[in-house]
PDB file of C-alpha atoms and ligand atoms in Angstrom:
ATOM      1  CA  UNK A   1      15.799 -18.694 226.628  1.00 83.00           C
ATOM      2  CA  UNK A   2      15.145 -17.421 229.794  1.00 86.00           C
ATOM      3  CA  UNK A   3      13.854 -13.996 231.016  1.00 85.00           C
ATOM      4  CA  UNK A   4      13.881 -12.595 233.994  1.00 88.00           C
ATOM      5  CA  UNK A   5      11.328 -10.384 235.008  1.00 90.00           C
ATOM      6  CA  UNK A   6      10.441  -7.748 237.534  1.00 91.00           C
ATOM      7  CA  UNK A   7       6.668  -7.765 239.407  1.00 93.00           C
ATOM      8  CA  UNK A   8       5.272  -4.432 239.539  1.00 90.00           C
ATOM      9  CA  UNK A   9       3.639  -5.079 242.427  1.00 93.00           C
ATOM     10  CA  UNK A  10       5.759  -6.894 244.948  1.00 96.00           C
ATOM     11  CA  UNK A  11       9.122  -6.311 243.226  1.00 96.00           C
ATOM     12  CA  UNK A  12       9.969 -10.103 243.370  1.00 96.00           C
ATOM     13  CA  UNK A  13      12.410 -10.959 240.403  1.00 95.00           C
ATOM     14  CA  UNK A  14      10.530 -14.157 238.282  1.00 93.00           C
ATOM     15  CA  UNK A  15      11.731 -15.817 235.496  1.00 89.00           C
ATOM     16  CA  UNK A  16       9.882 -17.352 232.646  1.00 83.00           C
ATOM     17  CA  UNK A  17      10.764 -18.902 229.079  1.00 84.00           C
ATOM     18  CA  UNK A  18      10.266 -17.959 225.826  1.00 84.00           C
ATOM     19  CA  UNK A  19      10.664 -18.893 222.345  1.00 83.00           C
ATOM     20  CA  UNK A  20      11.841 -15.943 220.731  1.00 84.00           C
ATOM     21  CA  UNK A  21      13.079 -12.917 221.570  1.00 84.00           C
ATOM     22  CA  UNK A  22       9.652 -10.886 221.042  1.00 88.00           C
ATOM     23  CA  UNK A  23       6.817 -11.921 223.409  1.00 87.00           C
ATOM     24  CA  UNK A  24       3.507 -10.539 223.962  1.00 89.00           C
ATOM     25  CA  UNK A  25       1.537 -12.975 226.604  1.00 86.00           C
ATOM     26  CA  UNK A  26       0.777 -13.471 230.069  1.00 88.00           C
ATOM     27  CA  UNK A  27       2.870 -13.776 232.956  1.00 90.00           C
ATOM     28  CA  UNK A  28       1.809 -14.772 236.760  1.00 93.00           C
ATOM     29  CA  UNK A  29       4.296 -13.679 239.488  1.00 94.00           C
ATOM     30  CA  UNK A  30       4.960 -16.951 240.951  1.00 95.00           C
ATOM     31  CA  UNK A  31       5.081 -14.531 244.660  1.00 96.00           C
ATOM     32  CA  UNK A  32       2.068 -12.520 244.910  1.00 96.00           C
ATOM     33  CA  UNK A  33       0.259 -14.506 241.679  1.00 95.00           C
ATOM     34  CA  UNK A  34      -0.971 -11.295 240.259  1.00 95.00           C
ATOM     35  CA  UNK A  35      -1.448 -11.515 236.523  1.00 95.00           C
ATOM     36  CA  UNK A  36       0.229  -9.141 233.661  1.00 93.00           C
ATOM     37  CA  UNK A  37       0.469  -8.864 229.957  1.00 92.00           C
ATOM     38  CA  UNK A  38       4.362  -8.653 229.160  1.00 91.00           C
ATOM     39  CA  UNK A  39       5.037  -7.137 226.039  1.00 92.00           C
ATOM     40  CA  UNK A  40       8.939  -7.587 224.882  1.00 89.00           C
ATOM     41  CA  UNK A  41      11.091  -7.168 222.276  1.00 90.00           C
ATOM     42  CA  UNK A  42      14.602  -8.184 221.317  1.00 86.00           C
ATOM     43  CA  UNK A  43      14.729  -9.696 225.235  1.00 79.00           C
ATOM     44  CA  UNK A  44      13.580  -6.155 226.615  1.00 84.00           C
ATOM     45  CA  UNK A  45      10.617  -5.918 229.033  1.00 86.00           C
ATOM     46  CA  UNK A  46       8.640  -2.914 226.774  1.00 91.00           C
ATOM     47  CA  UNK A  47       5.476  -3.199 229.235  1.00 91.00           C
ATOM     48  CA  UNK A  48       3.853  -4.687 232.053  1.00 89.00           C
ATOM     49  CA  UNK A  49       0.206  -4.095 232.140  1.00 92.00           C
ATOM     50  CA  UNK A  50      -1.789  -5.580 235.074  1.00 93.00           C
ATOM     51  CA  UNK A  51      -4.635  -8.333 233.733  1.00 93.00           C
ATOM     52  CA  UNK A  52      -7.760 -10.056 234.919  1.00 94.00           C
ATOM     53  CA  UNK A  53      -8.274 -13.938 235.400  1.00 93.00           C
ATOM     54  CA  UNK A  54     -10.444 -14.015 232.684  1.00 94.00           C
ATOM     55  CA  UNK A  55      -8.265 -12.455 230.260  1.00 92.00           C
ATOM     56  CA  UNK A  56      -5.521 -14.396 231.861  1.00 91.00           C
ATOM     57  CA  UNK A  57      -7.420 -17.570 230.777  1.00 92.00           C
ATOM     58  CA  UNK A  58      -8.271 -16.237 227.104  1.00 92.00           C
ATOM     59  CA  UNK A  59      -4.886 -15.783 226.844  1.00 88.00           C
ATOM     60  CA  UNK A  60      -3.171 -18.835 227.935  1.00 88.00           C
ATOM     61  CA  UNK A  61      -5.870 -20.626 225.080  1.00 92.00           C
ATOM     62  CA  UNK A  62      -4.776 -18.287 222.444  1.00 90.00           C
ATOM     63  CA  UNK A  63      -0.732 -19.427 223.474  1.00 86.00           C
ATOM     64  CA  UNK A  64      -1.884 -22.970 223.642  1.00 91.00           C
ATOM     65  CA  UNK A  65      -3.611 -22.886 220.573  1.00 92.00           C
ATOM     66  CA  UNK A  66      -0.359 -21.310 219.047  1.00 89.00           C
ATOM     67  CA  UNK A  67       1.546 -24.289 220.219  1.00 89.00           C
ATOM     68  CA  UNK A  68      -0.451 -26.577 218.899  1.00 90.00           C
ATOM     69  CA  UNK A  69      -0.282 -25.251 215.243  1.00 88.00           C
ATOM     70  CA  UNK A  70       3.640 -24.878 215.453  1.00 82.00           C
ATOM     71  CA  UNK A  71       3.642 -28.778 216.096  1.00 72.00           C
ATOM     72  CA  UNK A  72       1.916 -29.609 212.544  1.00 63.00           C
TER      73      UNK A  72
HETATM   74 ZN1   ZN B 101       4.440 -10.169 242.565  1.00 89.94          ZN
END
């Protein structure tokens, strides 16, 4: 499904997809490409925490690595 989501900083409504209706992972506002942990549950936005590149990075391993075990 899709989400829609709010940036913090530039107040530009984005949009990403997710699986299920809890999500805790990284989001980049297409706009102003700042990064932010999104935490949600039951397709609320519970918190939007601003993140570093780096942990941007570690992050989008840990989903991809996530994907790749669902597929087995
Ligand atoms: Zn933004």
């Amino acid at each position: 499904m899709i989400v829609k989501i709010i940036c913090p900083k530039c107040n530009t409504e984005g949009s990403f997809s997710v699986v299920e209706s809890s999500y805790n992972g990284p989001y980049r506002c297409w706009k102003c490409k700042e990064l932010f942990t999104v935490k949600m549950e039951n397709n609320e936005l519970k918190s939007c925490e601003p993140l570093s590149q780096d942990e941007f990075d570690r992050q989008q391993e840990i989903e991809a690595l996530k994907a790749k075990f669902k597929q087995h």
